[in-house]
Coordinates of C-alpha atoms in Angstrom, one line a residue:
M21 CA 90.1 -123.7 -80.0
L22 CA 87.9 -121.2 -78.2
E23 CA 89.9 -119.3 -75.6
K24 CA 87.8 -119.5 -72.5
P25 CA 87.9 -121.1 -69.0
L26 CA 85.9 -124.2 -68.3
G27 CA 82.6 -123.0 -66.9
S28 CA 81.1 -119.5 -66.9
L29 CA 82.9 -116.3 -66.1
R30 CA 79.9 -115.3 -64.1
C31 CA 79.9 -115.8 -60.4
C32 CA 77.7 -118.8 -59.6
P33 CA 75.3 -118.7 -62.7
S34 CA 72.2 -120.8 -62.4
R35 CA 72.6 -124.3 -63.8
Q36 CA 70.0 -123.5 -66.5
E37 CA 72.0 -120.5 -67.9
A38 CA 74.4 -121.0 -70.8
P39 CA 77.9 -119.8 -69.9
S40 CA 78.5 -116.1 -70.8
V41 CA 82.1 -115.6 -71.9
P42 CA 83.1 -112.1 -72.9
A43 CA 85.3 -111.7 -75.9
R44 CA 89.0 -111.1 -75.4
S45 CA 88.6 -107.8 -77.2
S46 CA 86.6 -106.4 -74.2
M47 CA 89.3 -107.0 -71.5
A48 CA 90.5 -104.2 -69.3
L49 CA 94.1 -104.0 -70.7
Q50 CA 93.2 -104.6 -74.3
G51 CA 95.5 -102.7 -76.6
I52 CA 98.3 -102.4 -74.1
R53 CA 101.6 -103.6 -75.6
V54 CA 104.2 -105.0 -73.2
L55 CA 107.8 -106.2 -73.6
E56 CA 108.8 -108.6 -70.8
F57 CA 112.4 -109.5 -70.5
A58 CA 112.7 -113.2 -69.6
G59 CA 113.6 -114.0 -66.0
L60 CA 112.7 -116.2 -63.1
A61 CA 109.5 -116.3 -61.0
P62 CA 108.4 -112.7 -60.3
G63 CA 108.7 -111.3 -63.8
P64 CA 106.8 -114.0 -65.6
L65 CA 103.9 -113.8 -63.1
C66 CA 103.8 -110.0 -63.6
G67 CA 103.6 -110.5 -67.4
M68 CA 101.1 -113.2 -67.2
I69 CA 98.8 -111.0 -65.1
L70 CA 98.9 -108.3 -67.7
A71 CA 98.3 -110.9 -70.5
D72 CA 95.4 -112.5 -68.7
F73 CA 93.7 -109.1 -68.5
G74 CA 94.1 -108.4 -72.2
A75 CA 97.6 -106.9 -72.7
Q76 CA 99.7 -108.0 -75.7
V77 CA 102.7 -109.4 -73.9
M78 CA 105.9 -110.3 -75.8
T79 CA 108.6 -112.1 -73.9
V80 CA 112.2 -111.3 -74.9
D81 CA 114.2 -114.5 -74.5
R82 CA 117.9 -115.1 -74.8
L83 CA 119.4 -117.2 -77.6
G84 CA 120.2 -120.8 -76.8
P85 CA 119.0 -122.8 -73.8
G86 CA 117.1 -120.7 -71.2
N87 CA 114.7 -120.8 -68.3
P88 CA 111.6 -123.0 -68.6
M89 CA 108.6 -121.2 -70.1
W90 CA 106.5 -121.1 -67.0
M91 CA 103.7 -118.6 -66.5
A92 CA 103.8 -117.8 -70.2
R93 CA 100.1 -118.0 -70.8
G94 CA 98.8 -115.7 -73.5
K95 CA 102.3 -114.5 -74.4
R96 CA 104.4 -114.6 -77.5
S97 CA 108.2 -115.2 -77.5
L98 CA 111.0 -113.3 -79.3
A99 CA 114.5 -114.7 -79.1
L100 CA 117.1 -111.9 -79.4
D101 CA 120.8 -111.4 -78.5
L102 CA 120.9 -108.2 -76.6
K103 CA 124.6 -108.4 -76.0
Q104 CA 125.2 -107.6 -79.7
P105 CA 124.7 -103.9 -80.7
K106 CA 122.4 -105.0 -83.5
G107 CA 120.2 -106.9 -81.0
A108 CA 120.0 -103.9 -78.7
A109 CA 119.1 -101.7 -81.7
V110 CA 116.2 -104.1 -82.5
M111 CA 115.0 -103.8 -78.9
R112 CA 115.2 -100.0 -79.0
R113 CA 113.2 -99.9 -82.2
L114 CA 110.5 -102.2 -80.7
S115 CA 110.4 -100.1 -77.5
R116 CA 109.3 -97.0 -79.4
Q117 CA 106.0 -98.7 -80.0
M118 CA 105.5 -100.2 -76.6
D119 CA 103.4 -99.0 -73.6
V120 CA 105.2 -101.1 -71.0
L121 CA 108.7 -102.7 -70.5
V122 CA 109.4 -105.1 -67.7
E123 CA 113.0 -106.0 -66.9
P124 CA 114.1 -108.3 -64.1
F125 CA 117.9 -107.7 -64.1
R126 CA 120.2 -106.3 -61.5
P127 CA 120.7 -102.5 -61.6
G128 CA 122.9 -101.4 -64.5
V129 CA 122.4 -104.4 -66.8
M130 CA 120.0 -102.7 -69.1
E131 CA 122.2 -99.6 -69.2
K132 CA 125.1 -101.9 -70.4
F133 CA 122.9 -102.9 -73.3
G134 CA 122.2 -99.2 -74.0
L135 CA 118.6 -99.8 -73.1
G136 CA 118.2 -97.9 -69.8
P137 CA 115.1 -95.8 -69.1
E138 CA 116.9 -92.5 -70.0
V139 CA 117.5 -93.8 -73.6
L140 CA 114.2 -95.6 -74.2
Q141 CA 112.0 -92.9 -72.6
K142 CA 113.7 -90.3 -74.7
D143 CA 112.5 -92.3 -77.8
N144 CA 109.1 -93.0 -76.2
P145 CA 108.1 -90.5 -73.5
K146 CA 105.0 -92.5 -72.6
L147 CA 106.9 -95.8 -71.9
I148 CA 106.2 -97.3 -68.5
Y149 CA 109.6 -98.8 -67.5
A150 CA 109.2 -101.4 -64.8
R151 CA 112.3 -102.6 -63.0
L152 CA 111.6 -105.7 -60.9
S153 CA 114.5 -106.8 -58.7
G154 CA 115.2 -108.4 -55.3
F155 CA 116.6 -105.4 -53.4
G156 CA 115.8 -102.3 -55.5
Q157 CA 117.6 -100.0 -57.8
C158 CA 119.9 -98.4 -55.1
G159 CA 121.3 -99.4 -51.7
R160 CA 124.3 -101.5 -50.7
L161 CA 122.5 -104.8 -51.7
S162 CA 121.0 -103.6 -54.9
K163 CA 123.6 -105.4 -57.1
V164 CA 124.0 -108.7 -55.2
A165 CA 122.3 -112.0 -55.9
G166 CA 119.3 -113.1 -53.8
H167 CA 116.2 -115.2 -53.9
D168 CA 112.8 -115.2 -52.3
I169 CA 114.0 -116.4 -48.9
N170 CA 116.7 -113.7 -48.8
C171 CA 114.2 -110.9 -49.6
L172 CA 111.7 -112.4 -47.1
A173 CA 114.4 -112.4 -44.5
L174 CA 115.4 -108.8 -45.1
S175 CA 111.8 -107.6 -45.0
G176 CA 111.4 -108.8 -41.4
V177 CA 108.6 -111.2 -42.3
L178 CA 110.6 -114.4 -42.2
S179 CA 111.3 -113.8 -38.5
K180 CA 107.5 -114.2 -37.9
L181 CA 107.1 -117.5 -39.7
G182 CA 107.5 -120.9 -38.1
R183 CA 106.7 -122.9 -35.0
S184 CA 108.0 -121.8 -31.7
S185 CA 110.3 -124.8 -31.3
E186 CA 111.7 -124.6 -34.9
I187 CA 113.8 -122.3 -37.0
P188 CA 112.0 -119.7 -39.2
Y189 CA 110.8 -121.2 -42.5
A190 CA 109.8 -119.7 -45.8
P191 CA 106.3 -120.7 -47.0
L192 CA 107.4 -121.9 -50.5
N193 CA 108.6 -119.0 -52.6
L194 CA 105.2 -117.3 -52.7
L195 CA 105.6 -114.2 -50.5
A196 CA 108.6 -112.4 -51.9
D197 CA 108.8 -113.7 -55.4
F198 CA 105.1 -113.5 -56.3
G199 CA 103.4 -111.4 -53.7
G200 CA 106.0 -108.7 -53.0
G201 CA 107.6 -109.0 -56.5
G202 CA 105.4 -110.0 -59.4
L203 CA 102.0 -108.9 -58.1
T204 CA 103.3 -105.6 -56.6
C205 CA 105.0 -104.8 -59.9
A206 CA 101.8 -105.5 -61.9
L207 CA 100.0 -103.1 -59.5
G208 CA 102.6 -100.5 -60.1
I209 CA 102.3 -100.9 -63.9
V210 CA 98.5 -100.5 -63.8
L211 CA 98.8 -97.4 -61.6
A212 CA 101.4 -95.9 -64.0
L213 CA 99.2 -96.7 -67.0
Y214 CA 96.3 -94.9 -65.4
E215 CA 98.4 -91.9 -64.5
C216 CA 99.7 -91.8 -68.1
T217 CA 96.1 -91.2 -69.2
Q218 CA 96.2 -88.0 -67.2
S219 CA 99.7 -86.7 -67.9
G220 CA 100.6 -88.4 -71.2
K221 CA 104.0 -89.3 -69.6
G222 CA 105.6 -92.6 -68.7
Q223 CA 107.6 -93.3 -65.6
V224 CA 110.1 -95.7 -64.0
I225 CA 108.8 -98.2 -61.5
D226 CA 111.2 -99.5 -58.9
A227 CA 109.5 -102.7 -57.8
N228 CA 111.5 -104.9 -55.5
M229 CA 110.8 -108.0 -53.5
V230 CA 112.0 -106.7 -50.1
E231 CA 109.9 -103.6 -50.0
G232 CA 107.0 -105.3 -51.7
T233 CA 107.0 -108.1 -49.1
A234 CA 107.3 -105.5 -46.3
Y235 CA 104.4 -103.6 -47.7
L236 CA 102.3 -106.8 -47.8
S237 CA 103.1 -107.2 -44.1
S238 CA 101.8 -103.7 -43.1
F239 CA 99.3 -105.4 -40.8
L240 CA 102.2 -106.9 -38.8
W241 CA 103.8 -103.5 -38.3
Q242 CA 100.6 -101.6 -37.5
S243 CA 99.3 -104.1 -35.0
R244 CA 102.5 -104.5 -33.0
N245 CA 101.1 -102.4 -30.1
A246 CA 97.7 -104.2 -30.1
G247 CA 98.9 -107.3 -28.2
L248 CA 98.6 -109.6 -31.2
W249 CA 102.3 -110.4 -31.2
S250 CA 103.2 -110.0 -27.6
Q251 CA 104.3 -113.7 -27.3
P252 CA 107.3 -115.3 -29.0
R253 CA 107.0 -116.5 -32.6
G254 CA 104.6 -119.4 -32.8
K255 CA 102.8 -118.6 -29.6
N256 CA 100.4 -115.9 -30.7
V257 CA 96.8 -116.1 -32.0
L258 CA 97.6 -116.0 -35.8
D259 CA 100.9 -117.7 -36.0
G260 CA 100.0 -121.2 -34.8
G261 CA 100.0 -120.5 -31.1
A262 CA 96.2 -120.6 -30.6
P263 CA 94.3 -124.0 -30.6
F264 CA 91.5 -122.3 -32.5
Y265 CA 93.8 -121.1 -35.4
E266 CA 95.6 -124.3 -36.3
T267 CA 95.6 -127.4 -38.5
Y268 CA 94.7 -130.9 -37.2
R269 CA 95.3 -134.4 -38.6
T270 CA 92.2 -136.6 -39.2
S271 CA 92.0 -140.3 -38.8
D272 CA 92.7 -140.9 -42.6
G273 CA 95.9 -138.9 -42.5
K274 CA 94.4 -135.7 -44.0
F275 CA 94.0 -132.4 -42.3
M276 CA 91.4 -129.8 -41.2
A277 CA 92.1 -126.1 -40.9
V278 CA 90.5 -124.2 -38.0
G279 CA 90.1 -120.5 -37.8
A280 CA 87.5 -120.0 -35.1
I281 CA 88.7 -116.7 -33.7
E282 CA 85.5 -114.9 -32.8
P283 CA 83.6 -116.3 -29.7
Q284 CA 80.5 -117.2 -31.6
F285 CA 82.5 -119.2 -34.1
Y286 CA 84.6 -120.8 -31.4
A287 CA 81.3 -122.0 -29.7
L288 CA 80.3 -123.7 -33.0
L289 CA 83.7 -125.3 -33.2
I290 CA 83.4 -126.7 -29.7
N291 CA 79.9 -127.9 -30.4
G292 CA 81.0 -129.6 -33.6
L293 CA 83.9 -131.4 -31.8
G294 CA 81.4 -132.7 -29.3
L295 CA 82.9 -130.8 -26.4
N296 CA 81.3 -128.6 -23.7
C297 CA 82.3 -125.0 -23.3
D298 CA 81.5 -125.1 -19.6
E299 CA 84.0 -127.8 -19.0
L300 CA 86.8 -126.0 -20.9
P301 CA 89.1 -123.1 -20.0
D302 CA 88.5 -119.6 -21.4
Q303 CA 89.2 -119.4 -25.1
L304 CA 91.9 -116.7 -24.6
S305 CA 93.7 -118.4 -21.7
I306 CA 97.2 -118.6 -23.2
S307 CA 98.5 -120.8 -20.4
D308 CA 95.9 -123.5 -21.5
W309 CA 96.5 -123.3 -25.2
E310 CA 98.9 -126.2 -25.4
E311 CA 96.6 -128.5 -23.5
M312 CA 93.7 -127.4 -25.6
K313 CA 95.6 -128.2 -28.8
K314 CA 96.2 -131.7 -27.6
K315 CA 92.5 -132.1 -26.8
F316 CA 91.4 -130.7 -30.2
A317 CA 94.0 -133.0 -31.9
D318 CA 92.6 -136.0 -30.2
K319 CA 89.1 -135.2 -31.2
F320 CA 90.0 -134.5 -34.9
A321 CA 91.9 -137.8 -35.0
E322 CA 88.7 -139.7 -34.2
K323 CA 87.1 -139.1 -37.6
T324 CA 88.1 -138.9 -41.3
Q325 CA 88.3 -135.6 -43.2
A326 CA 85.1 -136.4 -45.0
E327 CA 83.3 -137.0 -41.7
W328 CA 84.4 -133.7 -40.3
C329 CA 83.4 -131.9 -43.5
K330 CA 79.8 -133.3 -43.0
I331 CA 79.8 -132.0 -39.5
F332 CA 81.1 -128.5 -40.2
D333 CA 79.8 -127.9 -43.8
G334 CA 77.5 -124.9 -43.9
T335 CA 78.3 -123.7 -40.4
D336 CA 80.2 -120.6 -39.2
A337 CA 82.7 -122.7 -37.2
C338 CA 85.4 -121.7 -39.7
V339 CA 86.6 -125.3 -40.2
T340 CA 87.6 -126.4 -43.7
P341 CA 89.4 -129.3 -45.2
V342 CA 93.1 -128.9 -46.2
V343 CA 93.0 -129.9 -49.9
N344 CA 95.8 -130.5 -52.3
L345 CA 96.0 -128.8 -55.7
E346 CA 94.1 -131.5 -57.5
E347 CA 91.4 -131.5 -54.9
A348 CA 91.1 -127.7 -55.0
A349 CA 90.2 -127.8 -58.7
L350 CA 87.5 -130.4 -57.9
N351 CA 86.1 -128.7 -54.8
E352 CA 82.4 -128.1 -55.2
H353 CA 82.5 -124.5 -54.3
N354 CA 85.4 -123.8 -56.7
R355 CA 83.7 -125.7 -59.5
E356 CA 80.5 -123.7 -59.0
R357 CA 82.5 -120.5 -59.4
G358 CA 84.7 -121.7 -62.2
S359 CA 87.7 -120.9 -60.1
F360 CA 90.1 -123.1 -62.2
I361 CA 90.7 -123.3 -65.9
T362 CA 92.0 -126.0 -68.2
D363 CA 94.1 -125.4 -71.3
E364 CA 94.3 -127.3 -74.6
D365 CA 96.9 -129.6 -73.1
H366 CA 94.6 -130.4 -70.2
N367 CA 96.7 -128.5 -67.7
V368 CA 94.7 -127.0 -64.8
S369 CA 95.5 -123.6 -63.3
P370 CA 93.7 -120.9 -61.3
R371 CA 91.4 -118.5 -63.1
P372 CA 92.7 -114.9 -63.1
A373 CA 91.6 -112.9 -60.1
P374 CA 89.9 -110.6 -59.3
L375 CA 86.7 -111.2 -61.3
L376 CA 85.6 -108.0 -63.1
S377 CA 81.9 -107.7 -63.8
R378 CA 82.1 -106.1 -67.3
T379 CA 85.6 -106.7 -68.5
P380 CA 86.8 -110.0 -66.8
A381 CA 90.0 -111.7 -67.8
V382 CA 89.6 -114.3 -70.5
P383 CA 92.9 -116.1 -70.3
S384 CA 94.3 -118.0 -73.2
T385 CA 93.8 -121.7 -73.2
K386 CA 96.6 -122.3 -75.8
R387 CA 99.8 -124.0 -74.9
N388 CA 102.8 -122.0 -73.7
P389 CA 104.9 -120.6 -76.5
L390 CA 108.2 -122.1 -77.5
K391 CA 111.2 -119.9 -77.0
G392 CA 111.5 -117.7 -80.1
E393 CA 108.4 -119.2 -81.6
H394 CA 107.0 -115.7 -82.6
T395 CA 110.3 -114.0 -83.5
E396 CA 109.5 -113.3 -87.2
E397 CA 105.8 -112.6 -86.5
I398 CA 106.6 -109.9 -83.9
L399 CA 109.3 -108.3 -86.0
Q400 CA 107.1 -108.2 -89.1
E401 CA 104.2 -106.8 -87.0
F402 CA 106.4 -103.9 -85.8
G403 CA 107.7 -102.9 -89.2
F404 CA 110.8 -105.0 -89.9
S405 CA 111.1 -106.0 -93.5
K406 CA 111.8 -109.6 -94.6
E407 CA 115.2 -108.5 -95.8
E408 CA 116.0 -107.1 -92.3
I409 CA 114.8 -110.2 -90.6
N410 CA 116.9 -112.4 -92.9
Q411 CA 120.0 -110.3 -92.1
L412 CA 119.3 -110.7 -88.4
Y413 CA 119.3 -114.4 -88.8
L414 CA 122.5 -114.3 -90.7
D415 CA 124.1 -112.2 -88.0
K416 CA 122.9 -114.6 -85.4
I417 CA 121.0 -111.8 -83.6
I418 CA 117.7 -113.7 -83.6
E419 CA 116.5 -117.3 -83.6
T420 CA 113.1 -119.1 -83.8
S421 CA 111.6 -122.3 -82.8
K422 CA 108.8 -124.2 -84.4
L423 CA 106.6 -127.0 -82.9
K424 CA 107.6 -130.3 -84.3
A425 CA 104.7 -132.2 -85.9
S426 CA 103.7 -135.4 -84.2
L427 CA 103.7 -138.4 -86.6

């Protein structure tokens, strides 16, 4: 099956043009070889980003039951017992031929396997060794357990999230796991790969979810003295306090998102709602915001989401429908851009971003791999003989899985 997204990779091609899909051999990270140690959310996203943009990513999975193979698009899977010296020896041998290694463990785990950066970079001085963790490679919390919400809390960001009358809440596990963790780690890897072209040397990347999330929130820190956050949480312009930066329920139980911050956009919002600016308080009168929210809510409740879309579509009022995942993939604008792709199992997911003009990502449309599905293939590719592979099976160092045929 041709590995391409549905629709063109070009931005808004004319309807008469045939889709132009670059070959996978022309992608930005083509030729980069990556070992990704299996883990939870952030690591798999980091590896998938690299694979989407052309890297050859091999996931190192544990033997036996493991984590679901999410975000495994474009990867191959090798099942290996690293707790056995022979398994660690296999990994050390593979690492000599790699450009990047991504590990998601707590500090010291890879060293226990004999696979720390000091060892592997001695074998391969150009190796980029990415360490993706919750709290970093040092510090009093570096070796304790934690998840997205804990890292979000320690970054300071969680204190800013939530309604004024409610406790702080985490917006799914997107910010720390994927933004501060996986995406920031991928950025570090690309930076280190570029630097390696200048120096010929690899380096160790300490990517952690606390600092990555804090870095994402730089705007919060650098705007603290500008008056944007002078009110308590949930009472400011951008955190749900302002009536012109809020979501509202429509008559059919759906929602509209409003972001009419600038005066000219706010005027268009007021006009679309059928209100008169001259009869309303000043837009930035904080004492009137709660009353204005009620007024806007009453207006939005008078019409369906579709009716409001007709009113605001094509205007600069900054009013858009709140759509679910299925609706996002079907949205006319997103369809025009080819923003979502469909794999051979008919699963829909976002197209890799950003869109590069000459060497865009051409993500695989094949199904996700089974754990250990490519164990033999990878080992043979990197110089292991059939006899060596058979012995690894006998020693229970590796295992493989094959897709069962449907009868």
